[in-house]
Amino acid sequence: MANNNEVILLDFWPSSFGMRVRIALHEKGVEFEYRDEDLRNKSELLVKMNPIHKKIPVLVHNNKPVCESSIIVQYIDEVWSDKSPLLPSDPYQRAHARFWADFIDKKTYDGTKKIWTSKGEDQVVAKKEFIEHLKVLEEQLGDKPYFGGDTFGYVDVSLIPFYSWFYILETEGNFKIEESNTKIIEWAKRCMQRESVAKTLPDQKKLYEFVQEYKKKLGVE
Amino acid sequence: MQEIKVYGVWGSPFSRRVEIALKMKGVEYEFIEEDLENKSDELLMYNPVHKKIPVLVHNGKPVVESSLIMEYIDETWKQNALLPTDPYDRAQVRFWAKFIDDKIMASVGAALLSKGGDISKAKEEMQELLTVLESEITKNKLFGGDKVSFLDIIGLFVAYWVPIVQDILGNHVLTRDKFPGIYEWADVLLDDAFIKKNLPDKDKLIPILRSRFGVKP
């Protein structure tokens, strides 16, 4: 019936937000065309499909754009609802999942960026805050295999991309996340066993090299 | 027996969203007024992460963040749907709700309420964001077409609170001549009988906001 299902993802390979969408599409077995954007020279399509923010990721489904990674993941879950549900079916559990994804949205990206862009005392503070942030998430995880319980879900999708940045954080910050946040590392390794995650997350060292290049370009010593 | 409590603040646009959503569904609830300078133990227990209002407590289980609470209300009580059923339309509503909450609200704070920083730049940004909203609005009477819907309720902040705050501070970025579409939408929304009945009365709200912003009457 839906043989006219054209799915294009406008993305940028190091983006943790883009990774969320890739993982969700893989989880659902959706075939899509991946297009890597040059963020200093954005494509016409990106600007047309996300005129307001001009940011990736953008999912273009049969020529109609969906923007903002958490909104895209929910959209994917609702459209391809026959396979691998990402959000729970119970409204309370759904509200809970959305809350934690929103919490991750608000704190994780900035938290990680602070570590690899700062030095000295600022970096010490950034590391401490990040560890605390992970501890709050670990408390939520508890003894469950995934944030959603027994199955990999929305909150897991929202957080796992940031794991690909851990090598950068540990190298730049000279610390081992596992020492203070064992549970998160265990959870991350469990997620990495899923095909959707393993084929999406970039090699941590490749990402590290990218960041070094990026820092040089920005002139950040 | 259903037990529904809303922890909020009378003048807050955020707790009003929750109350309006519940009332539109005909759901009865108990409203608990919080003193934000002296938050109750219950509030801190129900929202330990952000310690903010509003919080909806349904049979002892808390839901926080006003737009998430509204989605929860819509999914739990299905009469008078607030969100559309089509996934694409829902994604667009969520996008605009996020735009209003993350972008417009922050710019209003910076442009109207900040004492420090580059006020003219902040005002310019608020203007740009409102222009974006203006272009989205002129498509229908209300965001939901003929009926008050999720996005209209989220947008009450812009339709009702922003003009009042602007008058109090004598600082106007959102004006009828610059944003006729937004004002037309606001006129329709604020004229709705149900909405009119459920907004905090201006005469009571103004002195509360004045004292909050430290403006003398």
XYZ file of C-alpha atoms in Angstrom:
438
model
C 0.000 0.000 0.000
C 2.583 2.569 1.083
C 4.954 1.781 -1.767
C 5.616 5.464 -2.150
C 7.521 5.650 1.113
C 10.416 7.950 0.450
C 12.450 8.588 3.573
C 15.447 10.907 3.510
C 17.468 11.831 6.577
C 19.431 15.081 6.509
C 22.074 14.609 9.153
C 25.690 15.037 10.188
C 27.547 11.904 11.233
C 28.992 13.136 14.592
C 25.634 14.494 15.759
C 24.196 12.711 18.781
C 20.816 14.093 17.820
C 21.052 12.666 14.311
C 22.134 9.324 15.745
C 18.874 9.085 17.678
C 16.929 9.225 14.430
C 19.200 6.702 12.693
C 18.798 4.268 15.579
C 15.009 4.672 15.556
C 14.805 4.078 11.793
C 17.001 0.979 12.078
C 14.929 -0.328 14.984
C 11.853 -0.110 12.793
C 13.580 -1.595 9.756
C 12.788 1.492 7.691
C 14.775 1.960 4.518
C 16.030 5.485 4.192
C 18.477 7.599 2.269
C 21.113 9.110 4.534
C 22.536 12.470 3.455
C 25.480 13.916 5.338
C 25.307 17.703 5.454
C 28.221 20.108 5.364
C 27.099 22.425 8.139
C 29.201 25.302 6.807
C 27.520 24.931 3.433
C 24.006 23.731 4.085
C 22.107 22.133 1.227
C 19.130 23.830 -0.395
C 16.983 20.971 0.783
C 17.979 21.433 4.421
C 17.270 25.140 4.326
C 13.948 24.513 2.591
C 12.888 21.730 4.944
C 13.972 23.432 8.160
C 13.761 27.123 7.365
C 13.278 28.108 10.974
C 16.253 26.485 12.656
C 18.274 25.304 9.598
C 19.551 22.435 11.746
C 19.968 18.726 11.387
C 18.535 16.182 11.812
C 15.568 16.595 9.494
C 13.495 13.629 8.425
C 11.929 14.156 5.013
C 9.097 11.651 4.612
C 7.397 11.747 1.213
C 8.632 15.307 0.843
C 7.277 16.484 4.178
C 9.773 17.543 6.833
C 9.849 16.638 10.508
C 12.371 18.517 12.653
C 13.857 18.225 16.166
C 15.258 14.807 17.030
C 12.904 13.912 19.889
C 9.912 14.938 17.814
C 11.236 12.910 14.850
C 11.714 9.803 17.008
C 8.141 10.069 18.310
C 6.928 10.535 14.733
C 8.820 7.432 13.591
C 7.329 5.476 16.488
C 3.817 6.563 15.538
C 4.109 5.987 11.786
C 5.894 2.626 11.912
C 3.941 1.435 14.887
C 3.816 -2.214 13.866
C 7.389 -2.959 14.927
C 9.669 -2.371 17.946
C 7.611 0.186 19.893
C 9.889 2.800 21.388
C 7.393 4.556 23.631
C 5.382 2.522 26.153
C 1.656 2.163 25.571
C 0.604 3.321 29.050
C 0.092 7.142 29.199
C 1.821 7.468 32.570
C 4.866 5.513 31.394
C 4.887 7.593 28.225
C 4.864 10.848 30.204
C 7.690 9.445 32.297
C 9.718 8.523 29.208
C 9.135 11.924 27.612
C 10.205 13.645 30.827
C 13.519 11.790 30.973
C 14.195 12.322 27.263
C 13.534 16.032 27.823
C 15.880 15.998 30.833
C 18.568 14.373 28.694
C 17.924 16.982 25.983
C 18.360 19.849 28.377
C 21.518 18.694 30.092
C 23.579 16.086 28.269
C 24.781 17.880 25.135
C 25.805 21.036 27.003
C 27.292 18.941 29.777
C 29.518 16.995 27.408
C 30.477 20.032 25.333
C 31.607 21.901 28.422
C 34.102 19.157 29.181
C 35.842 19.096 25.816
C 35.842 22.851 25.302
C 37.034 23.940 28.726
C 40.271 23.807 30.693
C 41.546 24.030 34.233
C 39.047 24.788 36.960
C 36.171 25.127 34.484
C 36.830 21.623 33.240
C 36.992 20.251 36.785
C 33.541 21.727 37.458
C 32.213 20.462 34.118
C 33.396 16.913 34.843
C 31.870 16.945 38.310
C 28.520 18.185 36.977
C 28.523 15.584 34.234
C 29.204 12.756 36.669
C 26.345 13.994 38.850
C 24.101 14.164 35.790
C 24.953 10.556 34.939
C 24.278 9.571 38.564
C 20.770 11.029 38.343
C 20.209 8.978 35.200
C 21.636 5.851 36.852
C 19.153 6.275 39.671
C 16.383 6.279 37.105
C 17.787 3.199 35.414
C 17.941 1.326 38.709
C 18.322 -2.391 38.183
C 16.477 -2.456 34.886
C 18.333 -3.524 31.757
C 17.023 -0.456 29.897
C 15.452 2.827 30.947
C 12.139 1.592 29.607
C 12.366 -1.694 31.515
C 12.954 -4.942 29.711
C 12.937 -3.459 26.257
C 15.089 -0.869 24.533
C 13.028 2.300 24.203
C 12.687 6.037 23.769
C 14.883 7.122 26.664
C 17.614 4.647 25.705
C 17.523 5.995 22.120
C 17.773 9.552 23.459
C 20.816 8.885 25.595
C 22.936 6.193 23.910
C 24.380 8.433 21.140
C 26.276 10.413 23.754
C 28.185 7.235 24.638
C 30.128 7.622 21.400
C 31.564 10.815 22.909
C 32.859 9.172 26.067
C 36.345 8.506 24.676
C 36.681 12.210 23.809
C 35.459 13.262 27.253
C 37.776 10.836 29.026
C 40.796 11.819 26.944
C 40.184 15.568 27.131
C 39.201 15.420 30.761
C 41.701 12.820 31.844
C 39.227 10.703 33.764
C 37.437 7.376 33.491
C 33.660 7.615 33.490
C 33.403 3.957 34.519
C 35.032 4.743 37.860
C 32.115 6.842 39.014
C 29.319 5.610 36.765
C 29.628 1.852 36.331
C 25.931 1.301 35.723
C 25.784 3.686 32.765
C 28.747 1.991 31.127
C 27.144 -1.417 31.619
C 23.887 -0.111 30.159
C 25.735 1.467 27.228
C 27.553 -1.775 26.425
C 24.230 -3.604 26.545
C 22.758 -1.110 24.063
C 25.791 -1.480 21.798
C 24.861 -5.129 21.337
C 21.799 -4.045 19.415
C 22.370 -3.884 15.696
C 20.619 -0.522 15.351
C 23.011 1.048 17.841
C 26.182 -0.740 16.739
C 25.746 0.300 13.141
C 24.853 3.894 14.037
C 27.370 4.992 16.639
C 30.612 6.116 15.027
C 33.947 4.765 16.125
C 34.933 6.701 19.246
C 38.456 7.348 18.009
C 37.208 8.620 14.646
C 34.973 11.027 16.549
C 37.944 12.110 18.660
C 39.925 12.966 15.513
C 36.957 14.901 14.167
C 36.779 16.944 17.370
C 40.500 17.708 17.228
C 40.086 18.979 13.636
C 37.040 20.983 14.674
C 38.882 22.571 17.588
C 41.797 23.518 15.334
C 39.388 25.155 12.890
C 37.755 27.083 15.694
C 41.154 28.115 16.956
C 40.437 26.634 20.346
C 43.741 25.893 22.022
C -12.273 6.745 42.514
C -9.986 9.078 40.675
C -7.850 11.475 42.627
C -6.490 14.342 40.595
C -4.442 17.190 42.026
C -2.794 20.106 40.299
C 0.010 21.910 42.074
C 0.264 25.363 40.568
C 0.306 29.092 40.988
C -2.777 31.172 40.280
C -1.118 33.676 37.920
C 1.121 31.198 36.110
C 0.507 30.540 32.411
C 1.920 27.046 32.891
C -0.462 25.804 35.551
C -3.371 27.423 33.666
C -2.522 25.219 30.678
C -3.031 22.144 32.795
C -6.266 23.439 34.332
C -7.687 24.416 30.947
C -6.830 21.009 29.493
C -8.530 19.210 32.394
C -11.583 21.446 32.240
C -11.914 20.957 28.480
C -12.137 17.227 29.196
C -14.618 17.750 32.013
C -12.188 16.269 34.536
C -12.544 17.344 38.162
C -9.445 18.111 40.145
C -8.180 19.741 43.286
C -5.985 22.796 42.796
C -3.230 23.368 45.320
C -1.764 26.853 45.303
C 1.985 26.848 45.870
C 4.075 29.609 47.393
C 7.172 29.574 45.204
C 9.218 31.205 47.965
C 8.243 28.398 50.292
C 7.590 25.253 48.271
C 5.568 22.515 49.902
C 7.064 19.166 50.852
C 4.644 17.521 48.447
C 5.835 19.598 45.496
C 9.461 18.783 46.256
C 8.552 15.118 46.596
C 6.583 15.020 43.349
C 9.080 17.027 41.294
C 12.474 16.433 42.881
C 14.397 17.043 39.644
C 13.114 20.516 38.716
C 11.133 21.479 41.855
C 8.719 23.467 39.686
C 5.013 23.864 39.118
C 2.815 22.693 37.573
C 2.646 19.119 38.709
C -0.319 16.869 37.998
C -0.764 14.069 40.492
C -3.112 11.371 39.227
C -3.945 8.722 41.813
C -0.686 9.493 43.585
C 1.485 9.436 40.464
C 3.111 12.709 39.403
C 3.475 14.091 35.876
C 5.575 17.229 35.348
C 6.354 19.787 32.602
C 3.219 21.555 31.383
C 3.302 20.407 27.742
C 4.010 16.812 28.802
C 1.175 17.012 31.311
C -1.131 18.183 28.535
C -0.132 15.229 26.341
C -0.761 12.916 29.278
C -4.187 14.463 29.869
C -5.036 14.065 26.181
C -3.987 10.404 26.189
C -5.759 9.556 29.441
C -9.081 11.322 28.852
C -9.867 10.949 25.197
C -12.949 13.196 24.889
C -12.414 16.624 23.249
C -9.049 15.736 21.754
C -6.398 18.427 22.042
C -3.859 16.963 19.637
C -4.556 15.853 16.078
C -4.561 12.113 15.306
C -2.315 12.168 12.238
C 1.368 11.600 13.182
C 2.619 14.305 10.814
C 0.181 16.882 12.190
C 1.143 15.875 15.725
C 4.815 16.353 14.903
C 4.064 19.853 13.614
C 2.100 20.738 16.770
C 4.948 19.475 18.960
C 7.443 21.466 16.895
C 5.516 24.712 17.337
C 4.859 24.060 21.019
C 8.616 23.621 21.487
C 9.249 26.784 19.467
C 6.934 28.794 21.695
C 8.232 27.275 24.925
C 11.957 27.082 24.189
C 12.503 30.038 21.888
C 9.785 32.637 22.279
C 9.544 32.398 26.019
C 13.293 32.771 26.509
C 13.371 35.749 24.165
C 10.472 37.425 25.990
C 12.392 37.031 29.225
C 15.547 38.510 27.742
C 13.838 41.345 25.877
C 11.297 42.456 28.455
C 12.501 41.377 31.853
C 16.284 41.405 31.769
C 18.006 44.194 33.530
C 21.422 43.533 32.048
C 22.680 42.359 28.689
C 22.078 43.676 25.211
C 18.405 44.655 25.389
C 18.170 45.911 21.830
C 19.609 42.658 20.508
C 17.203 40.690 22.692
C 14.284 42.749 21.406
C 15.417 42.144 17.835
C 15.517 38.433 18.485
C 12.036 38.495 20.037
C 10.821 40.371 16.959
C 12.361 37.786 14.609
C 10.823 34.893 16.481
C 7.412 36.546 16.557
C 7.689 37.090 12.792
C 8.153 33.357 12.377
C 5.085 32.712 14.527
C 3.118 35.322 12.572
C 3.784 33.476 9.317
C 2.572 30.203 10.824
C -0.593 31.716 12.274
C -2.169 33.469 9.347
C -3.109 30.086 7.956
C -6.141 29.392 10.171
C -8.307 31.215 12.667
C -7.034 29.187 15.559
C -4.145 26.729 15.489
C -6.723 23.983 15.722
C -8.867 25.487 12.962
C -12.258 26.214 14.483
C -11.669 24.752 17.912
C -9.278 25.603 20.714
C -6.529 23.010 20.599
C -3.189 22.095 22.153
C -1.196 24.808 20.431
C -3.752 27.521 21.188
C -3.527 26.636 24.872
C 0.278 26.659 24.762
C 0.120 29.971 22.905
C -2.003 31.678 25.581
C 1.296 32.812 27.035
C 1.768 34.968 23.929
C -1.894 35.926 23.486
C -2.673 36.894 27.077
C 0.379 37.179 29.295
C 2.845 38.937 26.975
C 0.618 41.974 26.259
C -0.080 42.360 29.982
C 3.612 42.126 30.884
C 4.467 44.596 28.128
C 1.960 47.110 29.477
C 3.326 46.752 33.002
C 6.916 47.261 31.904
C 6.148 49.892 29.266
C 8.163 47.860 26.812
C 6.363 46.763 23.631
C 7.765 44.388 21.048
C 4.580 42.462 20.217
C 2.279 45.115 18.737
C -0.910 44.912 16.694
C 0.472 46.881 13.764
C 3.621 44.781 13.481
C 1.919 41.429 14.123
C -1.697 41.649 12.892
C -1.937 37.861 12.437
C -0.929 37.101 16.013
C -3.389 39.695 17.319
C -6.204 38.350 15.127
C -5.584 34.848 16.454
C -5.372 36.198 20.027
C -8.657 38.104 19.584
C -10.466 34.923 18.506
C -8.845 32.843 21.239
C -9.481 35.324 24.046
C -13.056 35.806 22.887
C -13.799 32.126 23.284
C -16.297 31.781 26.139
C -14.563 28.866 27.758
C -11.105 30.436 27.555
C -12.402 33.774 28.859
C -13.834 32.021 31.902
C -10.588 30.236 32.667
C -7.965 32.917 32.461
C -6.799 34.764 35.569
C -8.638 38.054 35.818
C -6.487 40.942 34.536
C -7.267 43.237 37.438
C -6.027 40.649 39.890
C -3.095 39.517 37.748
C -1.583 42.939 37.115
C -0.723 43.820 40.725
C 0.711 40.328 41.261
C 2.979 40.637 38.207
C 3.876 44.216 39.121
C 5.105 43.144 42.500
C 6.977 40.216 40.948
C 8.817 42.526 38.551
C 9.352 45.154 41.234
C 7.364 47.794 39.371
C 5.617 50.427 41.411
C 1.898 50.993 40.635
